[in-house]
Amino acid sequence: MKYNFKEIEQKWQRRWADQKTYNVTEDASRKKYYVLNMFPYPSGAGLHVGHPLGYIASDIYARYKRLQGFNVLNPMGYDAYGLPAEQYAIQTGQHPEITTNANIARYREQLDKIGFCFDWDREVRTCTPQYYHWTQWAFQQMYNSYYDTELNKAQPISKLVEKFRTQSFDGKSWDELSEKQQSDILMDYRIAFLGETMVNWCPKLGTVLANDEVVDGVSVRGGYPVVQQKMRQWCLRVSAYAQRLLDGLETIDWSDSIKETQKNWIGRSEGAEMEFKTKDGQSLTIFTTRADTIFGVTFMVLAPESELVGKITTSERRAEVESYVAETRKRTERERMIDKKVSGVFTGNYAINPFNGKEIPIYVSDYVLSGYGTGAIMAVPAHDSRDYAFAKHFNLPIIPLIEGCDVSEESFDAKEGTVCNSEFLNGLSVKAAIARTKEYIAEKGIGRVKVNYKLRDAIFSRQRYWGEPFPVYYKNGIPQMIPEECLPLLLPEVDKFLPTETGEPPLGNAERWAWDEASKAVVECSLIDGKTVFPIELYTMPGFAGSSAYYLRYMDPHNDNALVGEDADKYWQDVDLYVGGSEHATGHLIYSRFWNKFLYDIGVSCKEEPFRKLINQGMIQGRSNFVYRIKDTNTFVSLNLRKEYDTTPIHVDVNIVQNDVLDIEAFKAWRPEYASAQFILEGGKYICGWAIEKMSKSMFNVVNPDMIVEKFGADTLRMYEMFLGPVEQSKPWDTNGIDGCHRFLVRLWNYAEKAVDDREPSKEELKSLHKLIKKVTDDIEHFSYNTSVAAFMICLNELTALKSTNRRVMENLAVLIAPFAPHIAEEFWEMLGHDTTICDAQWPVLNEEFLKEDSIKMMVSFNGKTRFQMEFPADADKDTIEKTVLADTQTEKYLDGKPVMKVIVVPGRMINIVHQK
RNA sequence: GCCGAAAUGGUGGAAUGGUAGACACGAGGGACUUAAAAUCCCUUGGGCAUAGCGCCUGUGUGGGUUCGAGUCCCACUUUCGGUACCA
């Protein structure tokens, strides 16, 4: 019988679905293993061959763990809120939910064809009320919590209120404060809070824009002006967790590079906060990591957004300073980054150096950021390149502080050398000087040691429609949480997905979007009376809201009473293996670690770190093909002849090219303008050029997994994706090589059909089999699936050469290949007479005995140059080998009378004889 | 600029400090066939031989450690990711 992959794959996929083979339940008698893929955003383009790479890799691991007896949770779902569906809705009026569900259906269809062992009963979609109920719930928990810096964990806000009851606020007790005042004070502590943050605000579009949506100060969409503006936004106090996010990295098994990326992102720096007095008696606090350079401070700089600017500026300079601040406000952060022209303005005021009493001019410049440190710096042009550029531009003095450094051309930024020009610090190393200065400022009460983090609080609101609504309404401008028992607060229907005419977010279009406190229900906006009916928050949550705790929801996806039930959480604990792209290093992987730490603090998650081991799959790049058109003609010249002509390379659809040979007829039919194309061929063929590029429609290099499955089968696709190269490495997709994997499966099929022999396996068969067991087991543990695929091919060749027809060998082979090619493995399993699925089989146990050789062949080399081979009994020891080889006649020939200095014997590998040359 | 990863045949890629190029693709040759497809066999880093079946050379560049380096150390070049005035 021929290997009919289509029939086999359909049969098993149907059976797995019907029998719910991969559904799991909490089973205390078995050890758990939790495998997780970063869930996809279902885009309209569907999956290309790059997407399933990580899913296949984790599927192999999940199946392997299952064969080893683990109770494996391997769920899948969809990150369903997102901009593309909303944009499509704006253009067509089609509700994003319809688009999203259609895309999900298409994704599911594509995924199902590849034969994953997902437990689809646990599917989650972030846009369903059953799911976002718990996103809203978590937000409310964050609102009702503050970060206790002594206990170093989140605590109920009520504890903080208790504490405040014992304190006085400008002579008033807590209870004497107005509701508004209390709310404002607590807002500074809540983990989810309303804060004033700088955003790119586009008044015309009525929305906040991301940095890459703004070019040259105008919006990409529409070209409307964008300004930097402080806006009231929901924020998450991620920064409170900065140190724990840093410390947690030490406890998890992630690659060093991704840990490094997160460390840089968190950006811990130890320094000092120092207070400077101005000439007119005001105070100015700065942050520095180079306290040792205090004697080289020749000016101070404030960020334009700093509140101090207004206070410190003298009346003569006010007009100029204000115009500078207004100017910077028009520029986006991105513009300020790209255009690094030095700019700034003098405030007219001076600060006093607390160390030597010198007067230092205070400037305002946009190279100082308001969001970091205190928004003010002491400038040391000799030892900071930015200060140096500023000093040169404004002709300010530059005082070198390191012996022998040259600052005539550029600053000396390195933290090394011996300090000079610094009074009591002279002669110390930089390190010692930093330490000494810190002591000094503490003694004199000038400042204190301070740790700063780059990590900012996350802005948590968006002016969009397609996202989780905030379960919040406003009573006299004070936010109120919708009662927990009323969750989820459903996303309302709107007739337009754009901002309203008055510039409100899209939810402003909803008619029913007011909260009736009395009946605890959503009601018509027209009923708002300020007594019992109030407006509901119009913002929605950002994309990362729904993706920050989905791994917990998978543990208990149908629980209507909790995000995750205690039993389910105790059983599944955390994700053992997480697979996804490294592009999420500073987004999702930070947010969900933060989110999980919070849930850990409030006792919802039993593990502080959600993802124990992380594997970052590489990107699959596209391999584009080109044809070469001779300029101003419709004639195309083959790759190697193109130098003789003046040609333009044109992308050609990779699906009409095979092994770089163009299918000329298909090409003519591809586009009407090519119907009459002429060709200059080489050897009767048209050879295309190629390049590695991003896989995208515009490059015509997108390869679709359905097409591959149709042509070669899912098992071939799975094997080939793994065979392409290491999972973690980026590599180009080249459909050409897939034949090799398909041929292997055909040969394996033919081999399996002949495996009917019930006798004991021979020594050679066992050796070949156990070599494979060892290799595949090792490889799966280390995620080097590409060499496993090779090992299968080698093993099959060996067994074919042995003319093996042994059923027991075949049985083992079927189990070993099951993680990689599950459909064909199931078919083998059935052919071998089993009536259960192969998922219930046992992973073969390695017996090292079978791997032993009768004799060992060893290479003999002289001074590192290999010369000949010798054979020894398998149990020969080093001494015997050394004696035998030295007594050998060939050795004598190569030594040619020269004395032997040393003999190095590497057991089982080689012998190196070192002699005089 | 800073941080990270990498560089091996025509291509994708193998090699616990121990015979570099496993495995696969492509290419070339052969068998089978009226023919093609499919399948099978041989060759395939480069150079010189091939009557001597062996020799020389070779893992981005230059040094070093070692009996022995693709692998370890130092310096450099290039490529790809991430990040960007973080004081």
Coordinates of C-alpha atoms (C1' of nucleotides) in Angstrom, one line a residue, chain A residues 34 36-41 78-79 124 126 131 142 236 238 245 249 252 254 258 261-262 265-266 455 458-460 462 468 542-554 575 577-597 608-617, chain B residues 82-83:
Chain A
Y34 CA 2.5 22.6 31.6
L36 CA 2.5 26.9 26.7
N37 CA 2.7 28.8 23.4
M38 CA 2.3 32.5 23.3
F39 CA -1.2 32.7 22.0
P40 CA -1.6 34.4 18.6
Y41 CA -3.4 37.5 17.5
Y78 CA -6.5 33.8 21.0
D79 CA -5.3 37.3 21.9
V124 CA -9.7 31.1 25.8
T126 CA -9.6 37.5 25.5
Y131 CA -12.6 35.9 29.9
M142 CA -4.9 46.5 41.6
L236 CA -0.2 50.4 36.5
V238 CA 4.9 48.4 37.5
L245 CA 11.3 41.8 38.6
L249 CA 15.3 36.7 36.8
I252 CA 14.1 31.2 36.2
W254 CA 15.6 31.8 30.5
I258 CA 16.6 37.8 27.2
T261 CA 17.3 42.6 27.7
Q262 CA 15.0 42.7 30.7
W265 CA 14.9 47.6 30.4
I266 CA 14.4 47.7 34.2
L455 CA 11.3 51.0 34.2
A458 CA 2.6 51.3 32.3
I459 CA 0.0 53.5 30.6
F460 CA -3.1 51.3 30.8
R462 CA -6.5 53.5 25.2
E468 CA -11.8 45.6 27.6
P542 CA -4.6 48.1 26.1
G543 CA -3.6 44.9 24.3
F544 CA -1.4 43.6 27.0
A545 CA -4.3 43.6 29.6
G546 CA -5.8 40.3 28.3
S547 CA -2.5 38.6 27.6
S548 CA -1.0 39.1 31.1
A549 CA -2.7 36.3 33.0
Y550 CA -4.1 34.0 30.3
Y551 CA -1.8 31.2 31.4
L552 CA -3.7 31.1 34.7
R553 CA -7.0 31.0 33.1
Y554 CA -6.1 28.0 31.0
V575 CA 4.2 27.1 33.1
L577 CA 7.9 25.4 29.3
Y578 CA 6.9 28.7 27.5
V579 CA 7.6 29.1 23.8
G580 CA 7.4 32.3 21.9
G581 CA 9.2 35.1 20.1
S582 CA 11.9 37.2 21.8
E583 CA 10.1 40.4 20.5
H584 CA 8.0 40.2 23.6
A585 CA 11.0 40.5 25.9
T586 CA 10.2 44.1 27.1
G587 CA 6.5 44.0 26.6
H588 CA 4.3 41.0 27.4
L589 CA 7.1 39.1 29.3
I590 CA 7.5 42.1 31.7
Y591 CA 3.8 42.9 32.0
S592 CA 2.8 39.3 32.8
R593 CA 5.6 38.8 35.3
F594 CA 4.4 42.0 37.0
W595 CA 0.8 40.9 36.8
N596 CA 1.6 37.5 38.2
K597 CA 3.6 38.9 41.0
E608 CA 5.7 34.2 42.0
E609 CA 7.3 33.6 38.6
P610 CA 4.8 32.4 35.9
F611 CA 7.2 30.9 33.3
R612 CA 9.9 28.6 34.6
K613 CA 11.6 27.9 31.3
L614 CA 11.4 30.0 28.2
I615 CA 12.4 29.1 24.7
N616 CA 12.5 31.8 22.1
Q617 CA 11.8 30.4 18.6
Chain B
rG82 C1' 17.2 44.8 20.8
rU83 C1' 17.7 49.7 22.8

